[in-house]
Amino acid sequence: MTKWNLTFLNTLDSGDVVTVHGYGSKGSLQKVSSYSWMTGSSFVGKKLKNPTFSMNVLRLPMPNRINVLEETFLQGGFNSTNGMVIGVAQVNKDSAKKYGWVYLKKSTDVLKSLQVLKGGVFDLHDGLAEGFNKDVKGKNIVGKHTSFLPTKQDNVLFANLVALKFSIAASALSKTPIGFGDLILADTAVNSLNGMTLREIAAKADTMITGYAGRTFETVEAYVNL
């Protein structure tokens, strides 16, 4: 991407002005070391330098999902719970010893929870969808967790629920098209979640992933569908 050949369908006349628009991929001003005119395969005149720039200014980087995540946290997307909560937070001390949930206070907690570098390879939450029942060592997942690595429990449902709640909050702040959380699921197949808004599905998912009385959990099929 350092040399460009621009071909014109019509012959250019002497004195014509050609304007080229471009965006750089790096944070530096654009430069054109030289340019030449050709007719067919033959050069016309000498190699020229220093074309006139009508605009050559640095801009801010284009936003990406990480920027949106940071702003959604900083600008109150999760003020009602003072952070993103995955599962049902337990206020009763006895309940906190029986049920688990994840409390992600900052955007960096989200990023830290979604992947971990292991042996030079990023380990992601891409395992079976399930509730917060057992960790990889077979121990009950209980209490508040301020991060939730794939090495703790490899659970694709956790990652999907993080993405869903983030998307709902970003939409509510108009960072993405507003109204995402109010969309209603209308699966063409029979689905227990049909007729629910995405916000209602997220709330139901919190209950399902933490579990019910007596540390009981849904079927594998229910979690996979969720």
mmCIF file of C-alpha atoms in Angstrom:
data_model
loop_
_atom_site.group_PDB
_atom_site.id
_atom_site.type_symbol
_atom_site.label_atom_id
_atom_site.label_comp_id
_atom_site.label_asym_id
_atom_site.label_seq_id
_atom_site.Cartn_x
_atom_site.Cartn_y
_atom_site.Cartn_z
ATOM 1 C CA MET A 1 0.000 0.000 0.000
ATOM 2 C CA THR A 2 2.858 2.390 -0.742
ATOM 3 C CA LYS A 3 2.421 2.858 -4.493
ATOM 4 C CA TRP A 4 -0.813 3.670 -6.285
ATOM 5 C CA ASN A 5 -1.667 3.588 -9.981
ATOM 6 C CA LEU A 6 -4.726 5.701 -10.802
ATOM 7 C CA THR A 7 -6.208 5.083 -14.249
ATOM 8 C CA PHE A 8 -8.629 7.545 -15.857
ATOM 9 C CA LEU A 9 -11.225 6.479 -18.408
ATOM 10 C CA ASN A 10 -11.047 9.837 -20.189
ATOM 11 C CA THR A 11 -7.914 11.628 -21.342
ATOM 12 C CA LEU A 12 -6.820 14.422 -19.013
ATOM 13 C CA ASP A 13 -6.189 17.864 -20.476
ATOM 14 C CA SER A 14 -3.300 20.131 -19.600
ATOM 15 C CA GLY A 15 -4.260 22.179 -16.553
ATOM 16 C CA ASP A 16 -6.750 19.641 -15.197
ATOM 17 C CA VAL A 17 -6.615 19.157 -11.438
ATOM 18 C CA VAL A 18 -6.809 15.676 -9.910
ATOM 19 C CA THR A 19 -7.789 15.442 -6.239
ATOM 20 C CA VAL A 20 -7.028 12.267 -4.278
ATOM 21 C CA HIS A 21 -8.740 11.619 -0.950
ATOM 22 C CA GLY A 22 -7.272 9.188 1.547
ATOM 23 C CA TYR A 23 -7.177 8.140 5.179
ATOM 24 C CA GLY A 24 -4.041 6.859 6.853
ATOM 25 C CA SER A 25 -3.958 3.810 9.075
ATOM 26 C CA LYS A 26 -1.224 5.214 11.346
ATOM 27 C CA GLY A 27 -1.065 8.254 13.595
ATOM 28 C CA SER A 28 1.150 10.321 11.344
ATOM 29 C CA LEU A 29 0.716 12.926 8.622
ATOM 30 C CA GLN A 30 0.472 11.734 5.051
ATOM 31 C CA LYS A 31 3.436 12.102 2.701
ATOM 32 C CA VAL A 32 3.788 11.735 -1.059
ATOM 33 C CA SER A 33 7.427 11.294 -1.961
ATOM 34 C CA SER A 34 6.847 11.601 -5.713
ATOM 35 C CA TYR A 35 4.272 11.286 -8.460
ATOM 36 C CA SER A 36 4.341 10.998 -12.247
ATOM 37 C CA TRP A 37 2.016 11.188 -15.240
ATOM 38 C CA MET A 38 1.770 8.469 -17.866
ATOM 39 C CA THR A 39 0.040 7.935 -21.158
ATOM 40 C CA GLY A 40 -0.415 4.228 -21.591
ATOM 41 C CA SER A 41 2.894 2.745 -20.476
ATOM 42 C CA SER A 42 5.000 5.822 -21.279
ATOM 43 C CA PHE A 43 5.968 8.492 -18.745
ATOM 44 C CA VAL A 44 5.054 12.086 -19.589
ATOM 45 C CA GLY A 45 7.435 14.722 -18.231
ATOM 46 C CA LYS A 46 9.642 14.429 -15.173
ATOM 47 C CA LYS A 47 8.962 12.791 -11.805
ATOM 48 C CA LEU A 48 7.344 15.401 -9.549
ATOM 49 C CA LYS A 49 7.436 15.977 -5.791
ATOM 50 C CA ASN A 50 5.538 17.726 -3.017
ATOM 51 C CA PRO A 51 1.950 17.821 -4.254
ATOM 52 C CA THR A 52 -0.325 20.359 -2.598
ATOM 53 C CA PHE A 53 -2.386 19.078 0.340
ATOM 54 C CA SER A 54 -5.694 20.870 0.854
ATOM 55 C CA MET A 55 -6.064 18.991 4.148
ATOM 56 C CA ASN A 56 -3.523 16.900 6.021
ATOM 57 C CA VAL A 57 -4.391 16.730 9.706
ATOM 58 C CA LEU A 58 -4.280 14.137 12.449
ATOM 59 C CA ARG A 59 -7.609 12.862 13.732
ATOM 60 C CA LEU A 60 -8.611 10.930 16.818
ATOM 61 C CA PRO A 61 -8.505 7.127 16.464
ATOM 62 C CA MET A 62 -11.709 5.493 15.301
ATOM 63 C CA PRO A 63 -13.708 4.119 18.253
ATOM 64 C CA ASN A 64 -13.899 0.395 18.862
ATOM 65 C CA ARG A 65 -15.776 -1.880 21.242
ATOM 66 C CA ILE A 66 -13.158 -1.359 23.985
ATOM 67 C CA ASN A 67 -13.712 2.417 23.901
ATOM 68 C CA VAL A 68 -17.475 1.876 24.045
ATOM 69 C CA LEU A 69 -17.073 -0.519 26.986
ATOM 70 C CA GLU A 70 -14.946 1.999 28.921
ATOM 71 C CA GLU A 71 -17.369 4.860 28.293
ATOM 72 C CA THR A 72 -20.410 2.753 29.162
ATOM 73 C CA PHE A 73 -18.937 2.122 32.602
ATOM 74 C CA LEU A 74 -17.635 5.672 33.131
ATOM 75 C CA GLN A 75 -20.833 7.363 32.000
ATOM 76 C CA GLY A 76 -23.272 5.491 34.218
ATOM 77 C CA GLY A 77 -24.338 2.469 32.213
ATOM 78 C CA PHE A 78 -24.283 0.332 35.354
ATOM 79 C CA ASN A 79 -24.988 2.950 38.040
ATOM 80 C CA SER A 80 -28.024 1.089 39.379
ATOM 81 C CA THR A 81 -25.803 -1.784 40.530
ATOM 82 C CA ASN A 82 -22.486 0.152 40.730
ATOM 83 C CA GLY A 83 -21.028 -2.264 38.216
ATOM 84 C CA MET A 84 -22.006 -5.114 35.921
ATOM 85 C CA VAL A 85 -23.514 -7.988 37.895
ATOM 86 C CA ILE A 86 -23.732 -11.433 36.332
ATOM 87 C CA GLY A 87 -26.042 -13.582 38.384
ATOM 88 C CA VAL A 88 -28.038 -12.578 41.453
ATOM 89 C CA ALA A 89 -26.106 -10.736 44.171
ATOM 90 C CA GLN A 90 -26.828 -12.179 47.610
ATOM 91 C CA VAL A 91 -27.271 -9.704 50.464
ATOM 92 C CA ASN A 92 -27.843 -12.378 53.073
ATOM 93 C CA LYS A 93 -24.576 -13.786 54.457
ATOM 94 C CA ASP A 94 -25.932 -17.322 54.616
ATOM 95 C CA SER A 95 -27.084 -17.138 50.991
ATOM 96 C CA ALA A 96 -23.699 -15.781 49.946
ATOM 97 C CA LYS A 97 -22.178 -19.032 51.211
ATOM 98 C CA LYS A 98 -24.490 -21.071 48.961
ATOM 99 C CA TYR A 99 -24.758 -19.143 45.700
ATOM 100 C CA GLY A 100 -22.304 -17.467 43.372
ATOM 101 C CA TRP A 101 -22.344 -14.304 41.298
ATOM 102 C CA VAL A 102 -19.842 -12.058 39.509
ATOM 103 C CA TYR A 103 -19.433 -8.343 40.189
ATOM 104 C CA LEU A 104 -17.435 -6.471 37.542
ATOM 105 C CA LYS A 105 -16.842 -2.957 38.880
ATOM 106 C CA LYS A 106 -14.732 -1.587 36.008
ATOM 107 C CA SER A 107 -14.349 -2.171 32.292
ATOM 108 C CA THR A 108 -10.912 -3.648 32.965
ATOM 109 C CA ASP A 109 -12.574 -6.302 35.151
ATOM 110 C CA VAL A 110 -14.676 -7.295 32.135
ATOM 111 C CA LEU A 111 -11.679 -7.559 29.840
ATOM 112 C CA LYS A 112 -9.708 -9.500 32.439
ATOM 113 C CA SER A 113 -12.559 -11.975 32.850
ATOM 114 C CA LEU A 114 -13.144 -12.733 29.176
ATOM 115 C CA GLN A 115 -9.723 -14.134 28.356
ATOM 116 C CA VAL A 116 -6.494 -15.238 29.949
ATOM 117 C CA LEU A 117 -3.104 -15.788 28.316
ATOM 118 C CA LYS A 118 -2.103 -19.381 28.887
ATOM 119 C CA GLY A 119 0.997 -20.916 27.330
ATOM 120 C CA GLY A 120 1.186 -18.156 24.723
ATOM 121 C CA VAL A 121 -2.446 -18.727 23.668
ATOM 122 C CA PHE A 122 -5.542 -16.805 24.757
ATOM 123 C CA ASP A 123 -7.956 -19.024 26.659
ATOM 124 C CA LEU A 124 -11.554 -17.875 26.134
ATOM 125 C CA HIS A 125 -14.943 -18.711 27.612
ATOM 126 C CA ASP A 126 -15.970 -21.190 24.926
ATOM 127 C CA GLY A 127 -16.930 -24.188 27.043
ATOM 128 C CA LEU A 128 -20.378 -25.623 27.784
ATOM 129 C CA ALA A 129 -23.119 -23.182 28.775
ATOM 130 C CA GLU A 130 -24.010 -23.830 32.418
ATOM 131 C CA GLY A 131 -24.824 -22.225 35.735
ATOM 132 C CA PHE A 132 -22.405 -21.178 38.454
ATOM 133 C CA ASN A 133 -22.342 -24.684 39.907
ATOM 134 C CA LYS A 134 -18.826 -26.145 39.990
ATOM 135 C CA ASP A 135 -15.450 -24.701 39.052
ATOM 136 C CA VAL A 136 -12.822 -26.621 37.095
ATOM 137 C CA LYS A 137 -11.579 -28.190 40.341
ATOM 138 C CA GLY A 138 -15.037 -29.465 41.233
ATOM 139 C CA LYS A 139 -15.636 -26.944 44.028
ATOM 140 C CA ASN A 140 -18.920 -25.111 44.470
ATOM 141 C CA ILE A 141 -18.922 -21.581 43.015
ATOM 142 C CA VAL A 142 -20.171 -19.407 45.862
ATOM 143 C CA GLY A 143 -19.903 -15.791 46.961
ATOM 144 C CA LYS A 144 -18.980 -12.649 45.056
ATOM 145 C CA HIS A 145 -16.296 -12.870 42.380
ATOM 146 C CA THR A 146 -14.713 -9.651 41.115
ATOM 147 C CA SER A 147 -13.423 -11.435 38.018
ATOM 148 C CA PHE A 148 -14.270 -14.755 36.414
ATOM 149 C CA LEU A 149 -11.524 -16.272 34.292
ATOM 150 C CA PRO A 150 -12.024 -19.195 31.883
ATOM 151 C CA THR A 151 -9.564 -21.058 34.088
ATOM 152 C CA LYS A 152 -12.108 -20.743 36.934
ATOM 153 C CA GLN A 153 -15.045 -22.070 34.923
ATOM 154 C CA ASP A 154 -14.993 -22.232 31.137
ATOM 155 C CA ASN A 155 -18.548 -21.041 30.515
ATOM 156 C CA VAL A 156 -19.672 -19.537 27.187
ATOM 157 C CA LEU A 157 -22.947 -18.442 28.806
ATOM 158 C CA PHE A 158 -21.045 -16.123 31.151
ATOM 159 C CA ALA A 159 -19.301 -14.416 28.206
ATOM 160 C CA ASN A 160 -22.551 -14.144 26.247
ATOM 161 C CA LEU A 161 -24.372 -12.644 29.209
ATOM 162 C CA VAL A 162 -21.580 -10.080 29.663
ATOM 163 C CA ALA A 163 -21.929 -9.144 25.984
ATOM 164 C CA LEU A 164 -25.726 -8.933 26.246
ATOM 165 C CA LYS A 165 -25.705 -6.690 29.320
ATOM 166 C CA PHE A 166 -23.005 -4.488 27.815
ATOM 167 C CA SER A 167 -25.021 -4.141 24.595
ATOM 168 C CA ILE A 168 -28.195 -3.227 26.496
ATOM 169 C CA ALA A 169 -26.383 -0.582 28.561
ATOM 170 C CA ALA A 170 -24.549 0.899 25.555
ATOM 171 C CA SER A 171 -27.851 1.174 23.692
ATOM 172 C CA ALA A 172 -29.541 2.871 26.662
ATOM 173 C CA LEU A 173 -26.770 5.509 26.579
ATOM 174 C CA SER A 174 -27.296 5.967 22.802
ATOM 175 C CA LYS A 175 -23.767 4.773 22.031
ATOM 176 C CA THR A 176 -25.358 2.187 19.761
ATOM 177 C CA PRO A 177 -28.888 2.466 18.309
ATOM 178 C CA ILE A 178 -31.297 3.018 21.188
ATOM 179 C CA GLY A 179 -33.896 0.396 22.121
ATOM 180 C CA PHE A 180 -31.794 -2.774 21.964
ATOM 181 C CA GLY A 181 -32.943 -3.987 25.386
ATOM 182 C CA ASP A 182 -36.592 -3.571 24.358
ATOM 183 C CA LEU A 183 -36.343 -5.858 21.344
ATOM 184 C CA ILE A 184 -38.628 -8.868 21.729
ATOM 185 C CA LEU A 185 -37.465 -12.376 20.914
ATOM 186 C CA ALA A 186 -39.594 -13.993 18.220
ATOM 187 C CA ASP A 187 -37.858 -17.258 17.408
ATOM 188 C CA THR A 188 -39.407 -19.069 14.465
ATOM 189 C CA ALA A 189 -39.160 -22.270 16.493
ATOM 190 C CA VAL A 190 -40.918 -22.990 19.784
ATOM 191 C CA ASN A 191 -38.821 -21.328 22.463
ATOM 192 C CA SER A 192 -39.546 -20.756 26.145
ATOM 193 C CA LEU A 193 -38.038 -17.271 25.820
ATOM 194 C CA ASN A 194 -40.335 -16.160 22.997
ATOM 195 C CA GLY A 195 -42.218 -12.950 23.729
ATOM 196 C CA MET A 196 -39.652 -11.696 26.231
ATOM 197 C CA THR A 197 -37.586 -8.545 25.756
ATOM 198 C CA LEU A 198 -33.810 -8.883 25.746
ATOM 199 C CA ARG A 199 -33.764 -7.020 29.065
ATOM 200 C CA GLU A 200 -36.155 -9.587 30.547
ATOM 201 C CA ILE A 201 -34.068 -12.427 29.142
ATOM 202 C CA ALA A 202 -30.954 -10.942 30.769
ATOM 203 C CA ALA A 203 -32.747 -10.807 34.125
ATOM 204 C CA LYS A 204 -33.947 -14.398 33.734
ATOM 205 C CA ALA A 205 -30.412 -15.421 32.816
ATOM 206 C CA ASP A 206 -29.115 -13.932 36.074
ATOM 207 C CA THR A 207 -31.461 -16.170 38.053
ATOM 208 C CA MET A 208 -30.707 -19.228 35.962
ATOM 209 C CA ILE A 209 -26.931 -18.858 36.152
ATOM 210 C CA THR A 210 -26.876 -18.327 39.956
ATOM 211 C CA GLY A 211 -29.274 -21.188 40.546
ATOM 212 C CA TYR A 212 -32.379 -21.761 42.590
ATOM 213 C CA ALA A 213 -33.162 -22.753 46.163
ATOM 214 C CA GLY A 214 -31.021 -25.632 47.322
ATOM 215 C CA ARG A 215 -28.362 -24.908 44.691
ATOM 216 C CA THR A 216 -30.442 -26.481 41.950
ATOM 217 C CA PHE A 217 -29.747 -25.642 38.331
ATOM 218 C CA GLU A 218 -31.459 -25.902 34.971
ATOM 219 C CA THR A 219 -30.915 -28.652 32.417
ATOM 220 C CA VAL A 220 -28.026 -28.462 29.978
ATOM 221 C CA GLU A 221 -30.539 -27.864 27.174
ATOM 222 C CA ALA A 222 -32.024 -24.840 28.985
ATOM 223 C CA TYR A 223 -28.610 -23.210 29.366
ATOM 224 C CA VAL A 224 -27.639 -23.945 25.776
ATOM 225 C CA ASN A 225 -30.906 -22.387 24.579
ATOM 226 C CA LEU A 226 -30.320 -19.338 26.791
#
